mmCIF file of C-alpha atoms in Angstrom:
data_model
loop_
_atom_site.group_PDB
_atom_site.id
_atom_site.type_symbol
_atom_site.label_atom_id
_atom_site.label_comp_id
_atom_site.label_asym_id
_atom_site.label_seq_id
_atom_site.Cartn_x
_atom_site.Cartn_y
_atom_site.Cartn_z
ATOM 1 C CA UNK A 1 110.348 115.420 124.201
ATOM 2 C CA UNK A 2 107.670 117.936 123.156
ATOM 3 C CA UNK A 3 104.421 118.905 124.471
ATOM 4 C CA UNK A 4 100.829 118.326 121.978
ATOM 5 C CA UNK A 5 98.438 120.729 122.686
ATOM 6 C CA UNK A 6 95.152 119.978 121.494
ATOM 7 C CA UNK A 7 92.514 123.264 121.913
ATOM 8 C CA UNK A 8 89.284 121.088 121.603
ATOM 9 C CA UNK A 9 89.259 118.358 119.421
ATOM 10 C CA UNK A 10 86.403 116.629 117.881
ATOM 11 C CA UNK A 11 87.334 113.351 116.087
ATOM 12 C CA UNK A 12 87.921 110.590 118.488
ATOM 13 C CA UNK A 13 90.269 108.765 116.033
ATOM 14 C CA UNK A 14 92.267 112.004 115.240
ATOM 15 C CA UNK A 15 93.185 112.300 119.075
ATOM 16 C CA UNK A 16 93.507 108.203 119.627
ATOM 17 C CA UNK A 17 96.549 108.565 116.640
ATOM 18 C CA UNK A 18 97.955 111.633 118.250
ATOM 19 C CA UNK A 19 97.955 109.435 121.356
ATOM 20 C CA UNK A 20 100.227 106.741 119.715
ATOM 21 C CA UNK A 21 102.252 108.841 118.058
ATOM 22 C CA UNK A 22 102.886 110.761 121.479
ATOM 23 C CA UNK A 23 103.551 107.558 123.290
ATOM 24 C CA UNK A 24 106.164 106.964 120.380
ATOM 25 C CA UNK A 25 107.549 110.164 120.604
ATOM 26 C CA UNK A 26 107.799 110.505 124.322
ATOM 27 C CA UNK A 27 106.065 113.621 124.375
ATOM 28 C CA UNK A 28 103.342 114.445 126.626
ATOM 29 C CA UNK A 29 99.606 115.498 125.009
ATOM 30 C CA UNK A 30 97.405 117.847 126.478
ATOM 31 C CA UNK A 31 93.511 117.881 125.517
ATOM 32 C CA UNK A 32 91.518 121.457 126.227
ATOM 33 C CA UNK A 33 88.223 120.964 126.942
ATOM 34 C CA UNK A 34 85.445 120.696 125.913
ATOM 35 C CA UNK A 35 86.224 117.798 123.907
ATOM 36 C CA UNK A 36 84.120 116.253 121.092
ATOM 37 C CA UNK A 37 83.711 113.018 122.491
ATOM 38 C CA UNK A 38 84.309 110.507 125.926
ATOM 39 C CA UNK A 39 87.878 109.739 127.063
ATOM 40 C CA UNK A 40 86.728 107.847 130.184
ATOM 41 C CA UNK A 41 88.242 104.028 131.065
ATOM 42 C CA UNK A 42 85.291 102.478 129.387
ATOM 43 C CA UNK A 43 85.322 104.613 126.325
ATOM 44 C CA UNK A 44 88.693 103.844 125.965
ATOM 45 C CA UNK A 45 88.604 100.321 126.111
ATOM 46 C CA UNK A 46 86.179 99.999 123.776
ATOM 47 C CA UNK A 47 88.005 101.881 121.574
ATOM 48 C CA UNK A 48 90.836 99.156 121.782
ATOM 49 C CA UNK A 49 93.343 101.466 122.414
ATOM 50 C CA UNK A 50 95.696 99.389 124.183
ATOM 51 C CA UNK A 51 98.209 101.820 124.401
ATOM 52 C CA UNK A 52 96.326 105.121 126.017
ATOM 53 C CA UNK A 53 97.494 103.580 129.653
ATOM 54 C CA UNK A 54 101.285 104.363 128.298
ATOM 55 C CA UNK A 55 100.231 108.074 127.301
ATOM 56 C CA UNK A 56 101.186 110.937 129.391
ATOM 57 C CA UNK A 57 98.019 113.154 129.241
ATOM 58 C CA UNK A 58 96.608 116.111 131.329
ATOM 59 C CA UNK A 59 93.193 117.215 130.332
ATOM 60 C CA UNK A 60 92.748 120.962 131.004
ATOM 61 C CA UNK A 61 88.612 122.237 131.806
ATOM 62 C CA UNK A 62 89.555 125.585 129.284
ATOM 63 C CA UNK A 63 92.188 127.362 127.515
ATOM 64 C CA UNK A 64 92.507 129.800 130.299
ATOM 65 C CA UNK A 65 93.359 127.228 132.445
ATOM 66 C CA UNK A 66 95.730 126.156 130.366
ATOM 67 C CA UNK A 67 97.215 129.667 129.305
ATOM 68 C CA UNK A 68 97.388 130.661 132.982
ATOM 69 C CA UNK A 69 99.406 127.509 134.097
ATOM 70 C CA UNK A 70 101.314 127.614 131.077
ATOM 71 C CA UNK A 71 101.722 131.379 129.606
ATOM 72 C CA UNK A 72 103.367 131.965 125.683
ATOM 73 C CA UNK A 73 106.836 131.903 125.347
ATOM 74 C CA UNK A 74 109.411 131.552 122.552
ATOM 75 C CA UNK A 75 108.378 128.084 123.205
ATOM 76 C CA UNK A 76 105.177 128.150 121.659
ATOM 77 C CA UNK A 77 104.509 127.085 118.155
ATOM 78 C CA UNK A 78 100.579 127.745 116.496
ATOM 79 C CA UNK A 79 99.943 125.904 114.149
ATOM 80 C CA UNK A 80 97.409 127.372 111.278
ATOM 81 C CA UNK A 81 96.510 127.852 108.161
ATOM 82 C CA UNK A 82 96.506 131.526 108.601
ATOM 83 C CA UNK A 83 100.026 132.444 108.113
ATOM 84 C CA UNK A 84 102.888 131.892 105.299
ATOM 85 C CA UNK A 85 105.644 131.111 107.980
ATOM 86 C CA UNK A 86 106.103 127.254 107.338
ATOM 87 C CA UNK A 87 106.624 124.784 110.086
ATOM 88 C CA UNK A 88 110.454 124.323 109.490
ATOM 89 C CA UNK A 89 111.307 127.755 109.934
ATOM 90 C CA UNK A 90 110.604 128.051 113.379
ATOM 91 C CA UNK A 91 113.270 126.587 115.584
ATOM 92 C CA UNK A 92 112.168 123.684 118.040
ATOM 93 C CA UNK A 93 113.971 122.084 121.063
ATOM 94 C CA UNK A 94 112.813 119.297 123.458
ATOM 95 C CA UNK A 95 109.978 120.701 125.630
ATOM 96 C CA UNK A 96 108.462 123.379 122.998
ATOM 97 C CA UNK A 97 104.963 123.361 123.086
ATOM 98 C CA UNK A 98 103.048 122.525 119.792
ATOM 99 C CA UNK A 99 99.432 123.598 119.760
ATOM 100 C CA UNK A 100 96.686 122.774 117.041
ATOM 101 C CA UNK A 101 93.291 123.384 116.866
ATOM 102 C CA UNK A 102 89.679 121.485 116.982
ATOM 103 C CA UNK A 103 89.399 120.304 113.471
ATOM 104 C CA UNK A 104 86.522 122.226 111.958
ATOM 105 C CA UNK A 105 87.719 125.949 113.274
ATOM 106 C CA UNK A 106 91.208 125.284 114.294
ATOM 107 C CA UNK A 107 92.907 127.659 117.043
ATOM 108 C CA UNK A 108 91.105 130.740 118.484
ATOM 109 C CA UNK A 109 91.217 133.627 116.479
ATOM 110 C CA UNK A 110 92.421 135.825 119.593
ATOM 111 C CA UNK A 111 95.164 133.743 120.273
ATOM 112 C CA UNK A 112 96.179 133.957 116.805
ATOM 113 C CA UNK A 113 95.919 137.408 117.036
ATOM 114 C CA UNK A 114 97.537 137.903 120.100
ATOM 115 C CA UNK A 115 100.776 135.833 118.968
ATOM 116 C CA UNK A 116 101.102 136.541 115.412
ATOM 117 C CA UNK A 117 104.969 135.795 115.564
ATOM 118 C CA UNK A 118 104.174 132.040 117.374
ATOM 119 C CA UNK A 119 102.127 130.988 114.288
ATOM 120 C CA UNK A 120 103.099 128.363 112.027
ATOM 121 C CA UNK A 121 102.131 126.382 108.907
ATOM 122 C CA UNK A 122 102.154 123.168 106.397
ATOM 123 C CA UNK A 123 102.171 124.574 103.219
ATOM 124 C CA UNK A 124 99.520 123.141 101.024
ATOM 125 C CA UNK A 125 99.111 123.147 96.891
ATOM 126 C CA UNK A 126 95.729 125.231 95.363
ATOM 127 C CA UNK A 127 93.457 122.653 95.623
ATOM 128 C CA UNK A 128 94.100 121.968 99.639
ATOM 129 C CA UNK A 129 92.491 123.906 102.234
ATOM 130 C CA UNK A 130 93.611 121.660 105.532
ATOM 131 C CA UNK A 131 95.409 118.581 106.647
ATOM 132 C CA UNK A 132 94.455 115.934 108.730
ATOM 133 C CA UNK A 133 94.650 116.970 112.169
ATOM 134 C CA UNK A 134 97.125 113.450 113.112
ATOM 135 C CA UNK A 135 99.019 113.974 109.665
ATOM 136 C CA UNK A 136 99.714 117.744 110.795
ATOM 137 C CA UNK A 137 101.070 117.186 114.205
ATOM 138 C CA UNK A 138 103.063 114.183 112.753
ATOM 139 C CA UNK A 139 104.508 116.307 109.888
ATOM 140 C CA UNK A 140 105.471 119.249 113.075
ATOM 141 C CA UNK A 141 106.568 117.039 115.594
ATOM 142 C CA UNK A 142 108.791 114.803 113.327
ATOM 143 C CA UNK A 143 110.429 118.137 112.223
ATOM 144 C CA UNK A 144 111.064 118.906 115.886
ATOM 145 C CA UNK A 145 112.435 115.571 116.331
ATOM 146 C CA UNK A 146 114.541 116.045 113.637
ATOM 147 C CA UNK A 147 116.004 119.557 114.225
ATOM 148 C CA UNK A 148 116.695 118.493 117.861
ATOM 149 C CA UNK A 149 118.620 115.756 117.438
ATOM 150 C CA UNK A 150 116.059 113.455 118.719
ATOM 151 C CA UNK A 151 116.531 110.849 116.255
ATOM 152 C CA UNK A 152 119.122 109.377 118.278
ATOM 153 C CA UNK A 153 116.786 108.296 120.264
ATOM 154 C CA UNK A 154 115.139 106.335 118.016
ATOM 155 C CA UNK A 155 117.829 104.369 116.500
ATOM 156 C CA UNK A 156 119.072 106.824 113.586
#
């Protein structure tokens, strides 16, 4: 379905939801290192999550290695507070690539930079200043699901 791209993320439980939510979606999730906490077998376990053997994960060591194996295309959506273009105006088909940020600075400010055009965002009301970092990639990959036609797939 999609690929999650998380650029270092801190919260354990943020990342375990993403996980189930991936698993559910079909989509694959990638974690950039470094990563705020232990995603070893025993770590894991004791974490109860049950499902994490049914996830389809790559860890990367850096964003470079990421970027270099897996360059910005069209494909690419940024998700960040630090745009006005919301979330369902980009267009998204099976295999896109949805990146989000660590959740106390979010994406690099040079890849922002660099792909102004790529970024996307979840409009908020005045007294909001961020989502949840597993609410956000729900709310963005349920809208890809949805413009692709990938509710089929789920019974709709």
């Amino acid at each position: 379905m999609f690929n999650i791209v998380l650029v270092h993320p801190q919260i354990p439980p943020n990342t375990g939801n993403i996980g189930r939510l991936c698993v559910n979606l079909g989509a694959r999730l990638h974690l950039i290192k470094p990563l705020g906490f232990d995603i070893g077998e025993k770590a894991v376990r004791r974490a109860g999550l049950d499902y994490w053997k049914e996830l389809n994960l790559t860890v990367w060591d850096s964003l470079e290695a990421f970027l270099q194996a897996h360059p910005i295309t069209e494909r690419f959506h940024l998700a960040t507070t630090k745009t006005t273009r919301p979330y369902w105006e980009a267009s998204y088909r099976p295999g896109d690539w949805l990146l989000f940020g660590s959740e106390t600075a979010g994406l690099p400010e040079e890849l922002l930079s660099e792909y102004p055009h790529r970024r996307i965002t979840i409009p908020m009301g005045p007294q909001g200043r961020s989502l949840n970092l597993s609410v956000a990639v729900g709310i963005i990959a349920y809208e890809g699901v949805r413009q692709s036609g990938g509710i089929e797939d789920f019974g709709f």
